[in-house]
């Protein structure tokens, strides 16, 4: 029940933010994005630029081994100094991301010798906020004692804040108010692991007002 309430709250927040960005319904697109992040996408179009908001689940593909390494980093910072310890596993919440990008739209009028309408490529800059909580389970030995002691539910809050560079392609259909898009993003953390880079990508569809 709590998860459903959280999802409803997130949707209402997205719609409120979208309304604030748009101010009017003119040149506004709202849709669904799949990839990293996966969730809701809102785009406000201006004459040659655009403002884009993406909210959803992040870190879909690049977490293999991440929690193992993160445990080592977390444990060393704790300075427990146990005689021995072993990492057993983790449990995590859904990692959430909020991206806000300012985009520069550029029309593509030809593909080879063929003329096209509704096709843009774009690039931009922006920021990203990511949030997740997770818990570590591990066991340890005290000096002079061969017995294993178990620690479960060591809670960690991970907050990442950084800057994005974005490159994408978008096509607006001529006869229906729909557009499809794909993009790639390079995210550089500023908080809490400065100068760590993450690659992200996604595709989606929007309904345009």
PDB file of C-alpha atoms in Angstrom:
ATOM      1  CA  UNK A   1       0.000   0.000   0.000  1.00  0.00           C
ATOM      2  CA  UNK A   2       2.841   2.343   0.870  1.00  0.00           C
ATOM      3  CA  UNK A   3       4.449   1.699  -2.527  1.00  0.00           C
ATOM      4  CA  UNK A   4       1.197   2.529  -4.356  1.00  0.00           C
ATOM      5  CA  UNK A   5       0.837   5.763  -2.382  1.00  0.00           C
ATOM      6  CA  UNK A   6       4.432   6.690  -3.213  1.00  0.00           C
ATOM      7  CA  UNK A   7       3.811   6.089  -6.934  1.00  0.00           C
ATOM      8  CA  UNK A   8       0.626   8.195  -6.873  1.00  0.00           C
ATOM      9  CA  UNK A   9       2.482  10.976  -5.064  1.00  0.00           C
ATOM     10  CA  UNK A  10       5.287  10.839  -7.648  1.00  0.00           C
ATOM     11  CA  UNK A  11       2.823  11.066 -10.548  1.00  0.00           C
ATOM     12  CA  UNK A  12       1.073  14.056  -8.981  1.00  0.00           C
ATOM     13  CA  UNK A  13       4.435  15.741  -8.389  1.00  0.00           C
ATOM     14  CA  UNK A  14       5.459  15.177 -12.014  1.00  0.00           C
ATOM     15  CA  UNK A  15       2.211  16.629 -13.308  1.00  0.00           C
ATOM     16  CA  UNK A  16       2.571  19.654 -11.033  1.00  0.00           C
ATOM     17  CA  UNK A  17       6.141  20.246 -12.175  1.00  0.00           C
ATOM     18  CA  UNK A  18       5.065  19.836 -15.772  1.00  0.00           C
ATOM     19  CA  UNK A  19       2.376  22.452 -15.345  1.00  0.00           C
ATOM     20  CA  UNK A  20       4.867  24.829 -13.755  1.00  0.00           C
ATOM     21  CA  UNK A  21       7.310  24.368 -16.635  1.00  0.00           C
ATOM     22  CA  UNK A  22       4.676  24.710 -19.290  1.00  0.00           C
ATOM     23  CA  UNK A  23       2.645  27.616 -17.846  1.00  0.00           C
ATOM     24  CA  UNK A  24       0.378  27.063 -20.862  1.00  0.00           C
ATOM     25  CA  UNK A  25      -0.440  23.917 -22.805  1.00  0.00           C
ATOM     26  CA  UNK A  26       1.093  25.284 -26.012  1.00  0.00           C
ATOM     27  CA  UNK A  27       4.054  23.278 -27.330  1.00  0.00           C
ATOM     28  CA  UNK A  28       4.074  20.821 -24.452  1.00  0.00           C
ATOM     29  CA  UNK A  29       4.799  17.098 -24.688  1.00  0.00           C
ATOM     30  CA  UNK A  30       4.054  14.528 -21.958  1.00  0.00           C
ATOM     31  CA  UNK A  31       4.915  10.863 -22.256  1.00  0.00           C
ATOM     32  CA  UNK A  32       6.755   7.752 -21.164  1.00  0.00           C
ATOM     33  CA  UNK A  33      10.479   7.095 -21.254  1.00  0.00           C
ATOM     34  CA  UNK A  34      12.173   3.668 -21.197  1.00  0.00           C
ATOM     35  CA  UNK A  35      15.842   3.249 -20.371  1.00  0.00           C
ATOM     36  CA  UNK A  36      17.839   5.087 -17.754  1.00  0.00           C
ATOM     37  CA  UNK A  37      15.864   6.649 -16.216  1.00  0.00           C
ATOM     38  CA  UNK A  38      12.574   4.903 -16.978  1.00  0.00           C
ATOM     39  CA  UNK A  39       9.469   6.844 -16.091  1.00  0.00           C
ATOM     40  CA  UNK A  40       7.646  10.019 -17.047  1.00  0.00           C
ATOM     41  CA  UNK A  41       9.007  12.635 -19.430  1.00  0.00           C
ATOM     42  CA  UNK A  42       7.773  16.212 -19.927  1.00  0.00           C
ATOM     43  CA  UNK A  43       9.109  18.585 -22.574  1.00  0.00           C
ATOM     44  CA  UNK A  44       8.320  22.261 -23.086  1.00  0.00           C
ATOM     45  CA  UNK A  45       9.178  23.547 -26.588  1.00  0.00           C
ATOM     46  CA  UNK A  46      10.239  27.076 -27.406  1.00  0.00           C
ATOM     47  CA  UNK A  47      11.173  28.488 -30.824  1.00  0.00           C
ATOM     48  CA  UNK A  48      14.591  26.798 -31.112  1.00  0.00           C
ATOM     49  CA  UNK A  49      15.135  25.450 -27.611  1.00  0.00           C
ATOM     50  CA  UNK A  50      13.348  23.215 -25.123  1.00  0.00           C
ATOM     51  CA  UNK A  51      13.180  22.398 -21.434  1.00  0.00           C
ATOM     52  CA  UNK A  52      12.941  18.710 -20.527  1.00  0.00           C
ATOM     53  CA  UNK A  53      12.064  17.007 -17.247  1.00  0.00           C
ATOM     54  CA  UNK A  54      12.498  13.248 -16.693  1.00  0.00           C
ATOM     55  CA  UNK A  55      11.538  11.454 -13.499  1.00  0.00           C
ATOM     56  CA  UNK A  56      11.798   7.716 -12.937  1.00  0.00           C
ATOM     57  CA  UNK A  57      13.826   4.656 -12.045  1.00  0.00           C
ATOM     58  CA  UNK A  58      17.551   4.850 -12.716  1.00  0.00           C
ATOM     59  CA  UNK A  59      20.615   2.565 -12.581  1.00  0.00           C
ATOM     60  CA  UNK A  60      19.100  -0.253 -14.615  1.00  0.00           C
ATOM     61  CA  UNK A  61      22.264  -1.687 -16.177  1.00  0.00           C
ATOM     62  CA  UNK A  62      25.371  -0.467 -14.388  1.00  0.00           C
ATOM     63  CA  UNK A  63      24.991  -1.954 -10.920  1.00  0.00           C
ATOM     64  CA  UNK A  64      26.788  -5.305 -11.396  1.00  0.00           C
ATOM     65  CA  UNK A  65      29.336  -5.466  -8.583  1.00  0.00           C
ATOM     66  CA  UNK A  66      28.567  -1.907  -7.513  1.00  0.00           C
ATOM     67  CA  UNK A  67      27.132  -2.874  -4.132  1.00  0.00           C
ATOM     68  CA  UNK A  68      30.096  -5.163  -3.390  1.00  0.00           C
ATOM     69  CA  UNK A  69      32.532  -2.317  -4.028  1.00  0.00           C
ATOM     70  CA  UNK A  70      30.296   0.108  -2.173  1.00  0.00           C
ATOM     71  CA  UNK A  71      30.301  -2.154   0.876  1.00  0.00           C
ATOM     72  CA  UNK A  72      34.102  -2.142   0.995  1.00  0.00           C
ATOM     73  CA  UNK A  73      34.101   1.648   0.770  1.00  0.00           C
ATOM     74  CA  UNK A  74      31.402   1.936   3.446  1.00  0.00           C
ATOM     75  CA  UNK A  75      33.123  -0.539   5.780  1.00  0.00           C
ATOM     76  CA  UNK A  76      36.520   1.198   5.564  1.00  0.00           C
ATOM     77  CA  UNK A  77      34.921   4.531   6.460  1.00  0.00           C
ATOM     78  CA  UNK A  78      33.328   2.950   9.537  1.00  0.00           C
ATOM     79  CA  UNK A  79      36.743   1.981  10.982  1.00  0.00           C
ATOM     80  CA  UNK A  80      35.321  -0.997  12.850  1.00  0.00           C
ATOM     81  CA  UNK A  81      38.631  -2.877  12.849  1.00  0.00           C
ATOM     82  CA  UNK A  82      37.152  -6.362  13.203  1.00  0.00           C
ATOM     83  CA  UNK A  83      39.483  -9.347  13.092  1.00  0.00           C
ATOM     84  CA  UNK A  84      37.684 -10.616   9.982  1.00  0.00           C
ATOM     85  CA  UNK A  85      34.496  -9.798   8.083  1.00  0.00           C
ATOM     86  CA  UNK A  86      32.493 -11.100   5.116  1.00  0.00           C
ATOM     87  CA  UNK A  87      29.932  -9.296   2.977  1.00  0.00           C
ATOM     88  CA  UNK A  88      26.686 -11.285   2.719  1.00  0.00           C
ATOM     89  CA  UNK A  89      24.367  -9.161   0.589  1.00  0.00           C
ATOM     90  CA  UNK A  90      22.128  -6.140   0.369  1.00  0.00           C
ATOM     91  CA  UNK A  91      18.520  -5.046   0.037  1.00  0.00           C
ATOM     92  CA  UNK A  92      17.742  -1.814  -1.746  1.00  0.00           C
ATOM     93  CA  UNK A  93      14.881   0.516  -2.558  1.00  0.00           C
ATOM     94  CA  UNK A  94      14.125   1.572  -6.123  1.00  0.00           C
ATOM     95  CA  UNK A  95      16.752   4.163  -7.153  1.00  0.00           C
ATOM     96  CA  UNK A  96      15.016   7.324  -8.383  1.00  0.00           C
ATOM     97  CA  UNK A  97      16.318  10.041 -10.690  1.00  0.00           C
ATOM     98  CA  UNK A  98      15.183  13.569 -11.547  1.00  0.00           C
ATOM     99  CA  UNK A  99      16.738  15.122 -14.668  1.00  0.00           C
ATOM    100  CA  UNK A 100      16.246  18.685 -15.856  1.00  0.00           C
ATOM    101  CA  UNK A 101      17.800  19.606 -19.227  1.00  0.00           C
ATOM    102  CA  UNK A 102      17.987  22.728 -21.346  1.00  0.00           C
ATOM    103  CA  UNK A 103      18.100  21.628 -24.980  1.00  0.00           C
ATOM    104  CA  UNK A 104      19.081  23.214 -28.279  1.00  0.00           C
ATOM    105  CA  UNK A 105      16.846  21.893 -31.091  1.00  0.00           C
ATOM    106  CA  UNK A 106      18.188  21.587 -34.648  1.00  0.00           C
ATOM    107  CA  UNK A 107      16.047  20.608 -37.642  1.00  0.00           C
ATOM    108  CA  UNK A 108      17.139  17.901 -40.055  1.00  0.00           C
ATOM    109  CA  UNK A 109      15.697  18.704 -43.471  1.00  0.00           C
ATOM    110  CA  UNK A 110      17.394  15.956 -45.511  1.00  0.00           C
ATOM    111  CA  UNK A 111      18.559  12.406 -45.066  1.00  0.00           C
ATOM    112  CA  UNK A 112      20.848  11.887 -48.005  1.00  0.00           C
ATOM    113  CA  UNK A 113      18.861  13.148 -50.992  1.00  0.00           C
ATOM    114  CA  UNK A 114      15.479  12.646 -49.338  1.00  0.00           C
ATOM    115  CA  UNK A 115      13.654  15.571 -47.736  1.00  0.00           C
ATOM    116  CA  UNK A 116      12.161  14.964 -44.299  1.00  0.00           C
ATOM    117  CA  UNK A 117       9.785  16.851 -42.018  1.00  0.00           C
ATOM    118  CA  UNK A 118       9.503  16.708 -38.253  1.00  0.00           C
ATOM    119  CA  UNK A 119      12.981  15.334 -37.538  1.00  0.00           C
ATOM    120  CA  UNK A 120      15.282  17.137 -35.065  1.00  0.00           C
ATOM    121  CA  UNK A 121      18.571  16.416 -33.423  1.00  0.00           C
ATOM    122  CA  UNK A 122      19.321  18.133 -30.149  1.00  0.00           C
ATOM    123  CA  UNK A 123      21.979  18.578 -27.524  1.00  0.00           C
ATOM    124  CA  UNK A 124      21.954  20.192 -24.130  1.00  0.00           C
ATOM    125  CA  UNK A 125      23.132  20.498 -20.581  1.00  0.00           C
ATOM    126  CA  UNK A 126      21.444  20.136 -17.238  1.00  0.00           C
ATOM    127  CA  UNK A 127      21.490  18.553 -13.836  1.00  0.00           C
ATOM    128  CA  UNK A 128      20.473  15.314 -12.220  1.00  0.00           C
ATOM    129  CA  UNK A 129      19.479  14.240  -8.708  1.00  0.00           C
ATOM    130  CA  UNK A 130      19.427  10.562  -7.715  1.00  0.00           C
ATOM    131  CA  UNK A 131      18.264   8.956  -4.475  1.00  0.00           C
ATOM    132  CA  UNK A 132      18.255   5.461  -3.032  1.00  0.00           C
ATOM    133  CA  UNK A 133      18.356   3.695   0.319  1.00  0.00           C
ATOM    134  CA  UNK A 134      19.731   0.194   0.871  1.00  0.00           C
ATOM    135  CA  UNK A 135      20.938  -2.030   3.706  1.00  0.00           C
ATOM    136  CA  UNK A 136      24.027  -4.218   4.014  1.00  0.00           C
ATOM    137  CA  UNK A 137      24.244  -7.636   5.668  1.00  0.00           C
ATOM    138  CA  UNK A 138      27.616  -8.953   6.779  1.00  0.00           C
ATOM    139  CA  UNK A 139      29.305 -11.014   9.456  1.00  0.00           C
ATOM    140  CA  UNK A 140      32.439 -10.375  11.472  1.00  0.00           C
ATOM    141  CA  UNK A 141      34.818 -11.842  14.041  1.00  0.00           C
ATOM    142  CA  UNK A 142      36.205 -10.157  17.107  1.00  0.00           C
ATOM    143  CA  UNK A 143      39.850 -10.416  18.036  1.00  0.00           C
ATOM    144  CA  UNK A 144      40.601 -13.674  19.863  1.00  0.00           C
ATOM    145  CA  UNK A 145      37.188 -15.136  19.063  1.00  0.00           C
ATOM    146  CA  UNK A 146      36.502 -17.527  16.156  1.00  0.00           C
ATOM    147  CA  UNK A 147      32.732 -17.124  16.402  1.00  0.00           C
ATOM    148  CA  UNK A 148      30.919 -15.253  13.616  1.00  0.00           C
ATOM    149  CA  UNK A 149      28.689 -12.359  14.641  1.00  0.00           C
ATOM    150  CA  UNK A 150      26.008 -11.219  12.209  1.00  0.00           C
ATOM    151  CA  UNK A 151      25.031  -7.641  11.372  1.00  0.00           C
ATOM    152  CA  UNK A 152      21.904  -7.141   9.269  1.00  0.00           C
ATOM    153  CA  UNK A 153      20.108  -4.080   8.052  1.00  0.00           C
ATOM    154  CA  UNK A 154      23.012  -1.600   8.132  1.00  0.00           C
ATOM    155  CA  UNK A 155      21.146   1.255   6.424  1.00  0.00           C
ATOM    156  CA  UNK A 156      22.816   3.515   3.865  1.00  0.00           C
ATOM    157  CA  UNK A 157      21.305   6.554   2.114  1.00  0.00           C
ATOM    158  CA  UNK A 158      22.831   7.300  -1.277  1.00  0.00           C
ATOM    159  CA  UNK A 159      22.259  10.807  -2.690  1.00  0.00           C
ATOM    160  CA  UNK A 160      23.921  11.761  -5.978  1.00  0.00           C
ATOM    161  CA  UNK A 161      23.886  15.225  -7.505  1.00  0.00           C
ATOM    162  CA  UNK A 162      25.665  16.235 -10.684  1.00  0.00           C
ATOM    163  CA  UNK A 163      25.653  17.652 -14.190  1.00  0.00           C
ATOM    164  CA  UNK A 164      24.509  16.125 -17.494  1.00  0.00           C
ATOM    165  CA  UNK A 165      25.467  16.398 -21.131  1.00  0.00           C
ATOM    166  CA  UNK A 166      22.732  15.202 -23.512  1.00  0.00           C
ATOM    167  CA  UNK A 167      22.595  14.253 -27.204  1.00  0.00           C
ATOM    168  CA  UNK A 168      19.405  13.050 -28.871  1.00  0.00           C
ATOM    169  CA  UNK A 169      17.150  12.571 -31.871  1.00  0.00           C
ATOM    170  CA  UNK A 170      13.414  13.326 -32.062  1.00  0.00           C
ATOM    171  CA  UNK A 171      10.728  12.808 -34.670  1.00  0.00           C
ATOM    172  CA  UNK A 172       7.316  14.538 -34.620  1.00  0.00           C
ATOM    173  CA  UNK A 173       4.608  12.841 -36.655  1.00  0.00           C
ATOM    174  CA  UNK A 174       2.864  15.138 -39.095  1.00  0.00           C
ATOM    175  CA  UNK A 175      -0.716  13.883 -38.826  1.00  0.00           C
ATOM    176  CA  UNK A 176      -0.949  12.879 -35.162  1.00  0.00           C
ATOM    177  CA  UNK A 177       0.187  14.796 -32.039  1.00  0.00           C
ATOM    178  CA  UNK A 178       2.886  12.286 -31.144  1.00  0.00           C
ATOM    179  CA  UNK A 179       6.672  12.378 -31.096  1.00  0.00           C
ATOM    180  CA  UNK A 180       9.269   9.663 -30.520  1.00  0.00           C
ATOM    181  CA  UNK A 181      12.794  10.231 -29.292  1.00  0.00           C
ATOM    182  CA  UNK A 182      16.039   8.602 -28.227  1.00  0.00           C
ATOM    183  CA  UNK A 183      18.985  10.097 -26.409  1.00  0.00           C
ATOM    184  CA  UNK A 184      22.234   9.420 -24.577  1.00  0.00           C
ATOM    185  CA  UNK A 185      23.413  11.196 -21.440  1.00  0.00           C
ATOM    186  CA  UNK A 186      26.775  11.516 -19.743  1.00  0.00           C
ATOM    187  CA  UNK A 187      26.249  12.186 -16.024  1.00  0.00           C
ATOM    188  CA  UNK A 188      29.103  13.446 -13.839  1.00  0.00           C
ATOM    189  CA  UNK A 189      28.617  13.249 -10.089  1.00  0.00           C
ATOM    190  CA  UNK A 190      29.489  16.279  -8.006  1.00  0.00           C
ATOM    191  CA  UNK A 191      27.950  14.908  -4.779  1.00  0.00           C
ATOM    192  CA  UNK A 192      28.710  12.367  -3.298  1.00  0.00           C
ATOM    193  CA  UNK A 193      31.455  10.886  -5.511  1.00  0.00           C
ATOM    194  CA  UNK A 194      32.970  13.822  -7.427  1.00  0.00           C
ATOM    195  CA  UNK A 195      34.087  13.221 -11.020  1.00  0.00           C
ATOM    196  CA  UNK A 196      32.543   9.745 -11.284  1.00  0.00           C
ATOM    197  CA  UNK A 197      30.907   9.374 -14.720  1.00  0.00           C
ATOM    198  CA  UNK A 198      27.778   7.390 -15.591  1.00  0.00           C
ATOM    199  CA  UNK A 199      26.489   6.673 -19.102  1.00  0.00           C
ATOM    200  CA  UNK A 200      22.725   6.657 -19.597  1.00  0.00           C
ATOM    201  CA  UNK A 201      20.422   6.162 -22.562  1.00  0.00           C
ATOM    202  CA  UNK A 202      16.723   5.972 -23.271  1.00  0.00           C
ATOM    203  CA  UNK A 203      13.895   6.161 -25.762  1.00  0.00           C
ATOM    204  CA  UNK A 204      10.285   7.144 -25.477  1.00  0.00           C
ATOM    205  CA  UNK A 205       7.113   8.641 -26.820  1.00  0.00           C
ATOM    206  CA  UNK A 206       5.242  11.866 -25.976  1.00  0.00           C
ATOM    207  CA  UNK A 207       1.783  13.228 -26.643  1.00  0.00           C
ATOM    208  CA  UNK A 208       2.069  16.846 -27.779  1.00  0.00           C
ATOM    209  CA  UNK A 209      -0.474  19.527 -26.885  1.00  0.00           C
TER     210      UNK A 209
END
